[in-house]
Tab-separated table of C-alpha atoms in Angstrom:
chain	number	residue	atom	x	y	z
A	15	MET	CA	8.953	2.956	5.804
A	16	ILE	CA	11.938	4.036	3.427
A	17	PRO	CA	14.256	1.352	3.179
A	18	VAL	CA	17.503	3.294	3.178
A	19	ARG	CA	19.948	1.626	-0.440
A	20	GLY	CA	23.214	1.377	-1.541
A	21	LEU	CA	25.064	1.969	1.260
A	22	PRO	CA	28.989	0.621	1.187
A	23	GLU	CA	30.674	-1.571	3.241
A	24	VAL	CA	31.015	0.259	6.138
A	25	ARG	CA	34.299	0.483	7.673
A	26	GLU	CA	36.112	1.807	10.979
A	27	GLU	CA	35.882	5.366	11.013
A	28	ASP	CA	33.514	6.071	8.060
A	29	ASP	CA	30.948	8.616	8.153
A	30	VAL	CA	27.700	7.162	8.470
A	31	ALA	CA	25.591	9.989	8.862
A	32	ALA	CA	26.927	11.292	5.761
A	33	LEU	CA	26.493	7.667	4.076
A	34	ILE	CA	23.209	8.105	4.796
A	35	ALA	CA	21.548	11.690	4.307
A	36	ASP	CA	22.705	10.936	1.121
A	37	ALA	CA	21.570	8.077	0.430
A	38	VAL	CA	17.906	9.263	1.250
A	39	GLU	CA	15.458	12.653	1.615
A	40	LEU	CA	15.339	13.348	4.948
A	41	GLU	CA	12.332	15.103	6.246
A	42	GLY	CA	11.910	16.396	9.555
A	43	GLY	CA	10.602	13.940	12.016
A	44	ASP	CA	11.889	11.503	10.419
A	45	VAL	CA	13.032	8.558	12.788
A	46	VAL	CA	16.095	7.425	11.332
A	47	VAL	CA	17.062	3.614	12.634
A	48	VAL	CA	20.648	2.023	11.532
A	49	ALA	CA	22.153	-0.957	12.067
A	50	GLN	CA	23.332	-2.017	15.738
A	51	LYS	CA	26.363	-3.784	13.312
A	52	VAL	CA	27.322	-1.089	10.664
A	53	VAL	CA	27.426	1.391	14.132
A	54	SER	CA	29.821	-0.455	15.759
A	55	LYS	CA	31.629	-1.703	12.871
A	56	ALA	CA	32.189	2.239	12.191
A	57	GLU	CA	33.335	2.820	15.724
A	58	GLY	CA	35.517	0.383	15.433
A	59	ARG	CA	33.872	-2.210	18.086
A	60	VAL	CA	35.878	-5.610	16.183
A	61	VAL	CA	37.565	-7.549	17.665
A	62	ARG	CA	40.572	-10.511	15.976
A	63	LEU	CA	40.215	-13.787	17.630
A	64	ASP	CA	43.709	-13.658	16.494
A	65	ASP	CA	44.018	-11.082	20.023
A	66	VAL	CA	42.030	-13.242	22.675
A	67	LYS	CA	42.622	-15.677	24.371
A	68	ALA	CA	39.853	-18.014	26.156
A	69	SER	CA	39.978	-18.581	29.028
A	70	ALA	CA	39.478	-21.997	30.997
A	71	GLN	CA	36.012	-20.401	31.429
A	72	ALA	CA	35.166	-19.681	27.612
A	73	ARG	CA	36.897	-23.246	26.778
A	74	ASP	CA	33.931	-24.545	29.803
A	75	LEU	CA	31.150	-22.232	27.290
A	76	ALA	CA	32.629	-23.164	23.667
A	77	ASP	CA	31.526	-26.632	23.760
A	78	GLY	CA	33.099	-27.261	20.736
A	79	GLU	CA	32.359	-23.678	18.986
A	80	ASP	CA	35.752	-21.000	18.900
A	81	PRO	CA	36.421	-20.918	23.350
A	82	ARG	CA	37.896	-17.062	21.671
A	83	ARG	CA	34.726	-16.332	20.615
A	84	LEU	CA	33.358	-16.997	24.193
A	85	GLU	CA	36.295	-15.047	25.778
A	86	VAL	CA	34.810	-12.439	24.405
A	87	ILE	CA	31.377	-12.593	25.786
A	88	LEU	CA	32.232	-12.851	29.029
A	89	GLY	CA	34.599	-9.992	28.276
A	90	GLU	CA	30.781	-7.853	27.342
A	91	SER	CA	28.951	-9.553	30.764
A	92	VAL	CA	27.998	-8.345	33.685
A	93	ARG	CA	26.115	-11.248	34.506
A	94	LEU	CA	25.491	-14.521	32.728
A	95	VAL	CA	21.718	-15.448	32.683
A	96	ARG	CA	21.338	-18.353	31.317
A	97	THR	CA	23.930	-20.366	29.788
A	98	ARG	CA	23.195	-23.857	28.017
A	99	PRO	CA	26.804	-24.375	25.700
A	100	PRO	CA	27.310	-22.538	23.003
A	101	LEU	CA	24.652	-21.159	24.300
A	102	VAL	CA	24.919	-17.954	26.246
A	103	ILE	CA	22.653	-15.912	27.594
A	104	ALA	CA	24.086	-12.824	29.901
A	105	GLU	CA	23.782	-8.917	30.651
A	106	THR	CA	25.898	-6.092	29.164
A	107	ARG	CA	27.331	-3.653	30.775
A	108	HIS	CA	23.829	-1.663	29.334
A	109	GLY	CA	21.599	-3.478	30.911
A	110	PHE	CA	20.881	-5.623	28.006
A	111	VAL	CA	20.429	-9.050	28.581
A	112	CYS	CA	20.714	-11.326	24.917
A	113	ALA	CA	22.051	-13.775	23.549
A	114	SER	CA	26.142	-13.503	23.511
A	115	ALA	CA	26.225	-10.972	25.107
A	116	GLY	CA	25.638	-9.125	21.298
A	117	VAL	CA	28.821	-9.921	20.176
A	118	ASP	CA	28.527	-11.565	16.782
A	119	ALA	CA	30.092	-13.179	14.020
A	120	SER	CA	27.666	-12.734	10.901
A	121	ASN	CA	28.266	-9.520	9.003
A	122	ALA	CA	31.758	-8.937	10.946
A	123	PRO	CA	34.204	-7.351	8.924
A	124	GLU	CA	36.451	-10.807	8.597
A	125	PRO	CA	36.421	-14.438	8.648
A	126	ASP	CA	38.390	-14.770	11.674
A	127	SER	CA	36.487	-11.310	14.061
A	128	VAL	CA	33.767	-10.902	15.534
A	129	VAL	CA	30.920	-7.146	16.577
A	130	LEU	CA	31.452	-6.039	19.631
A	131	LEU	CA	27.562	-3.773	20.576
A	132	PRO	CA	28.581	0.462	21.169
A	133	GLU	CA	30.185	1.035	23.568
A	134	ASP	CA	27.076	3.367	24.633
A	135	PRO	CA	24.621	2.880	21.949
A	136	ASP	CA	22.525	5.803	23.122
A	137	ALA	CA	25.645	8.633	22.392
A	138	SER	CA	25.984	7.181	19.010
A	139	ALA	CA	22.179	7.091	18.458
A	140	ALA	CA	22.931	10.837	19.433
A	141	ARG	CA	25.625	11.560	17.583
A	142	LEU	CA	24.650	10.603	14.630
A	143	ARG	CA	21.696	12.511	14.750
A	144	SER	CA	23.199	15.670	15.158
A	145	ARG	CA	26.100	14.714	12.370
A	146	LEU	CA	21.953	14.720	10.200
A	147	ALA	CA	21.152	17.174	11.352
A	148	GLU	CA	24.141	19.386	11.195
A	149	LEU	CA	23.994	17.822	6.666
A	150	THR	CA	20.431	18.448	6.460
A	151	GLY	CA	19.505	21.032	7.906
A	152	VAL	CA	16.303	18.385	9.974
A	153	ASP	CA	15.816	17.559	12.908
A	154	VAL	CA	15.116	13.775	13.662
A	155	ALA	CA	15.137	10.608	15.903
A	156	VAL	CA	17.453	8.320	15.238
A	157	ILE	CA	17.394	4.319	16.592
A	158	VAL	CA	20.388	2.339	17.007
A	159	SER	CA	18.521	-1.793	16.609
A	160	ASP	CA	19.801	-4.887	17.189
A	161	SER	CA	18.287	-8.229	17.174
A	162	PHE	CA	17.478	-9.713	20.584
A	163	GLY	CA	16.234	-12.910	20.826
A	164	ARG	CA	13.421	-13.641	23.535
A	165	ALA	CA	12.094	-15.268	26.432
A	166	TRP	CA	9.302	-18.058	25.560
A	167	ARG	CA	9.253	-17.535	22.309
A	168	GLN	CA	11.058	-18.636	18.544
A	169	GLY	CA	12.502	-15.900	16.918
A	170	THR	CA	14.470	-12.333	17.079
A	171	THR	CA	12.761	-9.015	16.487
A	172	ASP	CA	14.639	-5.777	16.515
A	173	VAL	CA	14.508	-3.154	19.118
A	174	ALA	CA	16.310	-0.057	20.787
A	175	ILE	CA	19.456	-0.557	22.138
A	176	GLY	CA	19.968	3.186	21.974
A	177	CYS	CA	17.476	5.837	21.084
A	178	ALA	CA	17.960	9.998	20.596
A	179	GLY	CA	15.632	13.001	19.670
A	180	LEU	CA	12.382	10.424	20.919
A	181	GLN	CA	10.911	8.862	23.954
A	182	PRO	CA	11.198	5.528	24.084
A	183	LEU	CA	8.236	4.511	25.908
A	184	LEU	CA	4.360	6.006	25.590
A	185	ASP	CA	3.575	6.373	28.612
A	186	LEU	CA	-0.483	6.152	28.791
A	187	GLN	CA	-0.540	6.243	32.604
A	188	GLY	CA	-3.900	7.278	33.834
A	189	ARG	CA	-5.292	7.697	29.765
A	190	ARG	CA	-9.098	6.859	30.044
A	191	ASP	CA	-9.882	4.193	27.207
A	192	ALA	CA	-13.153	4.613	24.858
A	193	THR	CA	-14.877	2.763	27.937
A	194	GLY	CA	-13.805	5.110	30.882
A	195	TYR	CA	-11.038	2.255	32.118
A	196	GLU	CA	-8.023	3.765	33.433
A	197	LEU	CA	-4.819	2.413	31.531
A	198	HIS	CA	-2.549	1.808	34.601
A	199	ALA	CA	-0.054	-0.400	33.243
A	200	THR	CA	-0.120	0.766	30.194
A	201	VAL	CA	3.257	2.165	28.725
A	202	ILE	CA	4.474	1.676	25.098
A	203	ALA	CA	7.564	0.346	23.646
A	204	VAL	CA	7.791	3.175	20.619
A	205	ALA	CA	10.834	2.519	19.418
A	206	ASP	CA	11.377	-1.023	20.338
A	207	GLU	CA	8.004	-0.757	17.866
A	208	LEU	CA	9.904	1.143	15.296
A	209	ALA	CA	13.090	-0.806	15.575
A	210	GLY	CA	10.988	-4.205	14.195
A	211	ALA	CA	9.357	-1.983	11.654
A	212	ALA	CA	12.144	-1.454	9.833
A	213	GLU	CA	13.960	-4.785	10.279
A	214	LEU	CA	10.824	-5.166	7.935
A	215	VAL	CA	12.040	-3.107	5.250
A	216	ARG	CA	15.929	-4.299	6.075
A	217	GLY	CA	15.842	-7.382	5.761
A	218	LYS	CA	18.604	-9.499	7.611
A	219	LEU	CA	20.804	-10.000	4.457
A	220	ASP	CA	20.522	-7.348	0.980
A	221	GLY	CA	22.752	-5.369	3.338
A	222	VAL	CA	19.894	-2.374	4.212
A	223	PRO	CA	21.309	-1.198	7.438
A	224	ALA	CA	18.936	1.620	8.188
A	225	ALA	CA	15.265	2.683	7.524
A	226	VAL	CA	13.294	5.647	8.150
A	227	VAL	CA	10.082	5.668	9.122
A	228	ARG	CA	7.715	8.750	8.168
A	229	GLY	CA	4.576	9.680	9.832
A	230	PHE	CA	5.230	8.368	13.232
A	231	GLY	CA	5.048	11.727	15.197
A	232	HIS	CA	7.114	11.491	17.996
A	233	ARG	CA	7.640	13.734	20.472
A	234	GLY	CA	10.533	14.340	23.236
A	235	GLU	CA	13.390	13.012	24.426
A	236	GLY	CA	14.419	9.616	25.423
A	237	THR	CA	17.288	7.187	26.524
A	238	ALA	CA	16.886	3.127	26.017
A	239	ARG	CA	18.262	2.980	29.432
A	240	GLU	CA	14.804	3.501	29.320
A	241	LEU	CA	13.878	0.089	27.990
A	242	VAL	CA	15.379	-2.099	30.654
A	243	MET	CA	13.513	-3.017	33.641
A	244	PRO	CA	15.008	-1.623	36.599
A	245	PRO	CA	16.455	-4.766	39.102
A	246	GLN	CA	13.617	-4.467	41.375
A	247	ARG	CA	10.636	-4.671	39.295
A	248	ASP	CA	12.066	-7.122	36.885
A	249	LEU	CA	10.661	-10.777	38.109
A	250	PHE	CA	12.977	-12.549	35.744
A	251	ARG	CA	16.701	-11.352	37.124
B	12	MET	CA	1.086	1.216	7.410
B	13	ILE	CA	-2.383	1.535	6.818
B	14	PRO	CA	-4.973	2.472	10.238
B	15	VAL	CA	-8.599	1.081	9.811
B	16	ARG	CA	-10.666	3.672	11.666
B	17	GLY	CA	-13.719	4.378	11.525
B	18	LEU	CA	-15.267	1.063	13.103
B	19	PRO	CA	-17.748	0.949	15.470
B	20	GLU	CA	-17.710	-0.821	19.459
B	21	VAL	CA	-17.399	-4.617	17.911
B	22	ARG	CA	-19.501	-7.030	20.088
B	23	GLU	CA	-20.918	-10.261	20.235
B	24	GLU	CA	-21.338	-11.979	16.788
B	25	ASP	CA	-20.508	-9.335	14.788
B	26	ASP	CA	-18.921	-9.608	11.828
B	27	VAL	CA	-15.530	-8.070	12.351
B	28	ALA	CA	-14.453	-9.071	8.475
B	29	ALA	CA	-17.543	-6.874	6.938
B	30	LEU	CA	-16.572	-4.274	9.124
B	31	ILE	CA	-12.753	-4.312	7.682
B	32	ALA	CA	-13.576	-4.707	4.630
B	33	ASP	CA	-16.066	-1.894	5.286
B	34	ALA	CA	-13.251	0.330	5.725
B	35	VAL	CA	-10.554	-0.092	3.775
B	36	GLU	CA	-10.669	-1.262	0.239
B	37	LEU	CA	-7.906	-4.149	0.705
B	38	GLU	CA	-5.215	-5.763	-1.998
B	39	GLY	CA	-3.690	-9.203	-2.283
B	40	GLY	CA	-1.010	-9.447	0.005
B	41	ASP	CA	-2.080	-7.524	2.541
B	42	VAL	CA	-1.509	-8.490	6.267
B	43	VAL	CA	-4.250	-7.713	7.776
B	44	VAL	CA	-3.725	-6.951	12.333
B	45	VAL	CA	-6.492	-6.991	13.908
B	46	ALA	CA	-6.493	-6.246	18.432
B	47	GLN	CA	-7.614	-9.163	19.910
B	48	LYS	CA	-9.391	-7.030	22.490
B	49	VAL	CA	-11.870	-6.553	19.250
B	50	VAL	CA	-11.998	-10.743	17.718
B	51	SER	CA	-12.506	-11.121	21.225
B	52	LYS	CA	-14.881	-9.755	21.825
B	53	ALA	CA	-16.892	-10.572	18.437
B	54	GLU	CA	-16.039	-14.173	20.220
B	55	GLY	CA	-17.748	-13.189	23.261
B	56	ARG	CA	-14.559	-14.030	25.243
B	57	VAL	CA	-16.412	-12.036	27.640
B	58	VAL	CA	-16.579	-12.681	31.745
B	59	ARG	CA	-18.428	-10.983	33.916
B	60	LEU	CA	-17.408	-10.714	37.053
B	61	ASP	CA	-21.071	-11.261	38.784
B	62	ASP	CA	-20.994	-15.042	37.585
B	63	VAL	CA	-17.024	-15.596	39.135
B	64	LYS	CA	-16.795	-16.984	42.973
B	65	ALA	CA	-12.990	-15.978	44.246
B	66	SER	CA	-11.680	-18.751	45.526
B	67	ALA	CA	-8.418	-18.596	48.392
B	68	GLN	CA	-5.501	-18.677	45.939
B	69	ALA	CA	-6.906	-16.132	44.177
B	70	ARG	CA	-7.674	-13.580	47.011
B	71	ASP	CA	-4.618	-14.153	48.216
B	72	LEU	CA	-3.538	-13.134	44.895
B	73	ALA	CA	-5.783	-9.921	45.046
B	74	ASP	CA	-3.433	-7.846	47.137
B	75	GLY	CA	-6.499	-5.478	47.760
B	76	GLU	CA	-7.395	-6.023	43.297
B	77	ASP	CA	-10.539	-7.115	42.488
B	78	PRO	CA	-10.331	-11.183	43.684
B	79	ARG	CA	-12.356	-12.439	41.305
B	80	ARG	CA	-10.262	-10.762	38.754
B	81	LEU	CA	-7.234	-13.141	39.869
B	82	GLU	CA	-10.162	-16.458	40.473
B	83	VAL	CA	-10.245	-15.736	35.736
B	84	ILE	CA	-6.988	-15.401	36.048
B	85	LEU	CA	-6.424	-19.177	36.925
B	86	GLY	CA	-8.813	-20.415	35.212
B	87	GLU	CA	-6.919	-19.440	31.481
B	88	SER	CA	-3.399	-20.496	33.266
B	89	VAL	CA	-1.829	-23.446	32.782
B	90	ARG	CA	1.320	-22.156	34.628
B	91	LEU	CA	1.919	-19.468	37.176
B	92	VAL	CA	5.200	-18.119	35.766
B	93	ARG	CA	5.978	-14.748	38.278
B	94	THR	CA	3.963	-14.374	41.051
B	95	ARG	CA	4.211	-10.694	42.997
B	96	PRO	CA	0.416	-9.668	43.861
B	97	PRO	CA	-1.138	-8.736	41.871
B	98	LEU	CA	0.543	-9.046	39.225
B	99	VAL	CA	0.474	-13.148	38.064
B	100	ILE	CA	2.797	-13.555	35.120
B	101	ALA	CA	1.331	-16.606	33.690
B	102	GLU	CA	0.821	-19.073	30.819
B	103	THR	CA	-2.163	-19.459	28.713
B	104	ARG	CA	-3.361	-22.532	28.055
B	105	HIS	CA	-2.007	-21.635	24.231
B	106	GLY	CA	1.587	-21.757	25.619
B	107	PHE	CA	1.735	-17.610	25.589
B	108	VAL	CA	3.338	-16.644	28.512
B	109	CYS	CA	1.866	-12.946	29.602
B	110	ALA	CA	0.427	-10.663	32.168
B	111	SER	CA	-2.569	-12.156	33.669
B	112	ALA	CA	-2.727	-15.351	31.305
B	113	GLY	CA	-3.930	-12.367	29.027
B	114	VAL	CA	-7.734	-11.744	31.036
B	115	ASP	CA	-7.461	-7.561	30.434
B	116	ALA	CA	-10.434	-5.300	31.900
B	117	SER	CA	-9.012	-2.367	29.830
B	118	ASN	CA	-12.129	-1.713	26.675
B	119	ALA	CA	-14.363	-4.071	28.368
B	120	PRO	CA	-17.153	-3.922	26.816
B	121	GLU	CA	-18.795	-2.763	30.131
B	122	PRO	CA	-17.131	-1.525	33.298
B	123	ASP	CA	-17.949	-5.694	36.082
B	124	SER	CA	-16.540	-8.001	32.837
B	125	VAL	CA	-13.001	-8.884	31.189
B	126	VAL	CA	-11.692	-9.779	28.520
B	127	LEU	CA	-10.529	-13.189	27.910
B	128	LEU	CA	-7.664	-14.125	24.842
B	129	PRO	CA	-9.729	-16.342	21.746
B	130	GLU	CA	-10.279	-19.784	22.682
B	131	ASP	CA	-7.797	-20.990	19.723
B	132	PRO	CA	-6.457	-17.401	17.968
B	133	ASP	CA	-4.808	-19.069	14.668
B	134	ALA	CA	-8.571	-20.242	14.522
B	135	SER	CA	-9.591	-16.727	14.564
B	136	ALA	CA	-7.305	-15.277	11.898
B	137	ALA	CA	-8.153	-18.393	10.474
B	138	ARG	CA	-11.506	-18.260	10.187
B	139	LEU	CA	-11.092	-13.535	9.591
B	140	ARG	CA	-8.998	-14.333	6.338
B	141	SER	CA	-11.728	-16.183	4.835
B	142	ARG	CA	-14.503	-13.581	5.592
B	143	LEU	CA	-11.854	-11.508	3.771
B	144	ALA	CA	-11.817	-13.374	0.980
B	145	GLU	CA	-15.064	-13.822	0.665
B	146	LEU	CA	-16.239	-10.262	1.141
B	147	THR	CA	-13.913	-9.037	-1.073
B	148	GLY	CA	-12.456	-11.694	-3.689
B	149	VAL	CA	-8.807	-10.905	-1.984
B	150	ASP	CA	-6.446	-12.435	-0.405
B	151	VAL	CA	-5.193	-11.374	2.380
B	152	ALA	CA	-2.964	-12.706	5.753
B	153	VAL	CA	-3.785	-11.766	9.077
B	154	ILE	CA	-2.873	-11.443	12.588
B	155	VAL	CA	-4.664	-11.656	15.910
B	156	SER	CA	-2.084	-9.662	17.869
B	157	ASP	CA	-2.183	-8.505	21.607
B	158	SER	CA	0.181	-6.127	23.982
B	159	PHE	CA	2.607	-8.183	25.689
B	160	GLY	CA	5.283	-7.559	28.051
B	161	ARG	CA	8.885	-8.790	27.602
B	162	ALA	CA	11.252	-10.406	30.254
B	163	TRP	CA	14.135	-7.640	31.103
B	164	ARG	CA	12.781	-5.122	28.856
B	165	GLN	CA	10.184	-1.706	29.958
B	166	GLY	CA	6.676	-1.442	28.442
B	167	THR	CA	4.630	-3.838	25.867
B	168	THR	CA	5.427	-4.384	22.616
B	169	ASP	CA	2.022	-6.344	20.409
B	170	VAL	CA	3.061	-9.427	18.831
B	171	ALA	CA	0.441	-11.794	17.283
B	172	ILE	CA	-0.535	-14.515	19.568
B	173	GLY	CA	-3.210	-16.093	15.909
B	174	CYS	CA	-1.627	-16.313	12.869
B	175	ALA	CA	-3.241	-17.216	8.879
B	176	GLY	CA	-1.527	-16.554	5.526
B	177	LEU	CA	2.098	-15.879	6.696
B	178	GLN	CA	5.004	-17.526	7.704
B	179	PRO	CA	4.837	-16.168	10.877
B	180	LEU	CA	9.603	-17.770	11.457
B	181	LEU	CA	11.443	-16.202	8.752
B	182	ASP	CA	14.162	-19.075	8.014
B	183	LEU	CA	17.420	-17.251	7.613
B	184	GLN	CA	19.416	-19.965	8.377
B	185	GLY	CA	21.694	-21.451	6.281
B	186	ARG	CA	21.378	-19.269	4.322
B	187	ARG	CA	24.783	-16.315	4.353
B	188	ASP	CA	25.435	-13.287	5.079
B	189	ALA	CA	27.943	-10.951	2.082
B	190	THR	CA	31.092	-11.572	4.428
B	191	GLY	CA	30.244	-15.081	3.549
B	192	TYR	CA	29.255	-16.289	6.803
B	193	GLU	CA	27.017	-18.804	7.559
B	194	LEU	CA	23.353	-17.352	9.735
B	195	HIS	CA	22.939	-20.800	11.742
B	196	ALA	CA	21.249	-18.942	14.146
B	197	THR	CA	19.452	-16.269	12.503
B	198	VAL	CA	14.963	-16.874	12.384
B	199	ILE	CA	13.034	-12.981	12.031
B	200	ALA	CA	9.160	-13.317	14.230
B	201	VAL	CA	8.540	-11.263	11.375
B	202	ALA	CA	4.761	-11.503	12.503
B	203	ASP	CA	5.324	-10.387	15.913
B	204	GLU	CA	7.498	-7.147	13.973
B	205	LEU	CA	4.158	-7.051	12.125
B	206	ALA	CA	1.842	-6.386	15.126
B	207	GLY	CA	4.250	-4.179	17.036
B	208	ALA	CA	4.312	-2.368	13.730
B	209	ALA	CA	0.564	-1.903	13.517
B	210	GLU	CA	0.089	-0.768	17.320
B	211	LEU	CA	1.748	1.960	16.243
B	212	VAL	CA	0.102	3.671	13.994
B	213	ARG	CA	-3.261	1.644	15.932
B	214	GLY	CA	-2.265	3.740	19.103
B	215	LYS	CA	-4.697	2.094	21.923
B	216	LEU	CA	-7.436	5.150	23.223
B	217	ASP	CA	-8.359	6.317	19.374
B	218	GLY	CA	-10.963	4.078	18.478
B	219	VAL	CA	-8.056	2.389	15.635
B	220	PRO	CA	-8.421	-2.565	16.652
B	221	ALA	CA	-6.942	-2.806	13.005
B	222	ALA	CA	-4.682	-1.709	10.691
B	223	VAL	CA	-3.123	-2.810	7.330
B	224	VAL	CA	0.251	-4.107	6.136
B	225	ARG	CA	0.702	-3.679	2.559
B	226	GLY	CA	3.568	-4.327	0.798
B	227	PHE	CA	5.682	-6.287	3.037
B	228	GLY	CA	5.751	-9.091	0.164
B	229	HIS	CA	4.425	-12.308	2.180
B	230	ARG	CA	5.159	-15.703	1.498
B	231	GLY	CA	3.245	-19.318	3.091
B	232	GLU	CA	1.437	-20.689	5.633
B	233	GLY	CA	1.671	-20.632	9.431
B	234	THR	CA	0.663	-20.341	12.509
B	235	ALA	CA	1.450	-18.150	16.503
B	236	ARG	CA	1.640	-21.108	17.065
B	237	GLU	CA	4.843	-21.590	16.164
B	238	LEU	CA	6.121	-18.690	17.913
B	239	VAL	CA	6.117	-20.623	20.803
B	240	MET	CA	9.282	-21.872	22.264
B	241	PRO	CA	9.402	-25.801	23.534
B	242	PRO	CA	10.127	-26.459	26.349
B	243	GLN	CA	12.844	-28.607	25.806
B	244	ARG	CA	14.540	-25.266	24.024
B	245	ASP	CA	13.050	-22.522	26.715
B	246	LEU	CA	15.982	-21.398	28.620
B	247	PHE	CA	13.369	-20.186	30.859
B	248	ARG	CA	10.416	-22.054	32.421
């Protein structure tokens, strides 16, 4: 686990891959985990609240907080899963279920602005991967991570919202454990575990928006969309 | 991340701490993550299905699978959260919400048996920690981990079901990010991220039931009970 230190504050149109490639010596097979916030900022996914007009629904949900922030959250949501004003758990257009539809005010570039999730975090990861290959000549996997809460458990863990160059799910179906029992229900969300591991060395406040996992020995291709439970299998819609 | 290799198949009353201490050179501050399965086996938390008589409810839930396994699951459950026979998501007496109330047939010591969660996984972690200190003279933290599914997301990640010598939640409340925004909702479930990270090096099939995380720099004391969302805050009960 290698924290990527010394990155400057990222602004729109910054070349995040170049910043990472300058900060750390990448090796083939590395998994580069990049916090969603820097990816979103580089992609200009920032909304100034002065440009937002709150609807009646947003005012209802605000419960004393800024209703314009709630309006942005509604705009990013395809479905409200639970609300306890001002807390909103929503499904994003990507299919992720998370607090505030991923809209976040912390680490925003200016006080009265909020940061949205990337339009297509898998495409963001693929672009970063391709640019890193161009700059360094080595093939790495890229995960775009964000901190999600969980049902029934306290605290957030970082999960993969975008992924390139890595199978996000390690499927052990049909393989057998040491006693011969068929592991028919064992599919491990390794991309989420990698994102969480990276968070441990990044820290929230230390300005370390990326980390490299070396030696995981991943293979294959896949997207973070595969981590979204299909509606027909989802017992918690 | 150091996998603990070369452990024998664990049986009831085995000294798991001694097996780990023999297999790896521990250092003060290490976090030792031990898979629930070996802890449960050492504690004799194994049920032979021949000793189980299925109730009508268990037969209803079995849907063609072994109703005695469902009976054991019902016995470990204080509340059924969702059922889609033979799949049961239940709350355990510890407060964990997970598939099959943590009852698992994979890696069981014999084909017709199932393994239960430890009676008190925090106490298991504390005992392992104390025994490791006795054997090695160094103070480590211990996490007992298990693979849990998640609402809305595919695949399992390992989480902490027992914890000793570590604050499982890193609370950033009241601290400020680089822009001065107060991180009032940021509590990171580091124990779960550590469990997930350990799973990446353990692997499911390779007989590596423990891993050591070195250099995390943890502090404090806490239990995995703190990771359970209190009912009054839980939007998904």
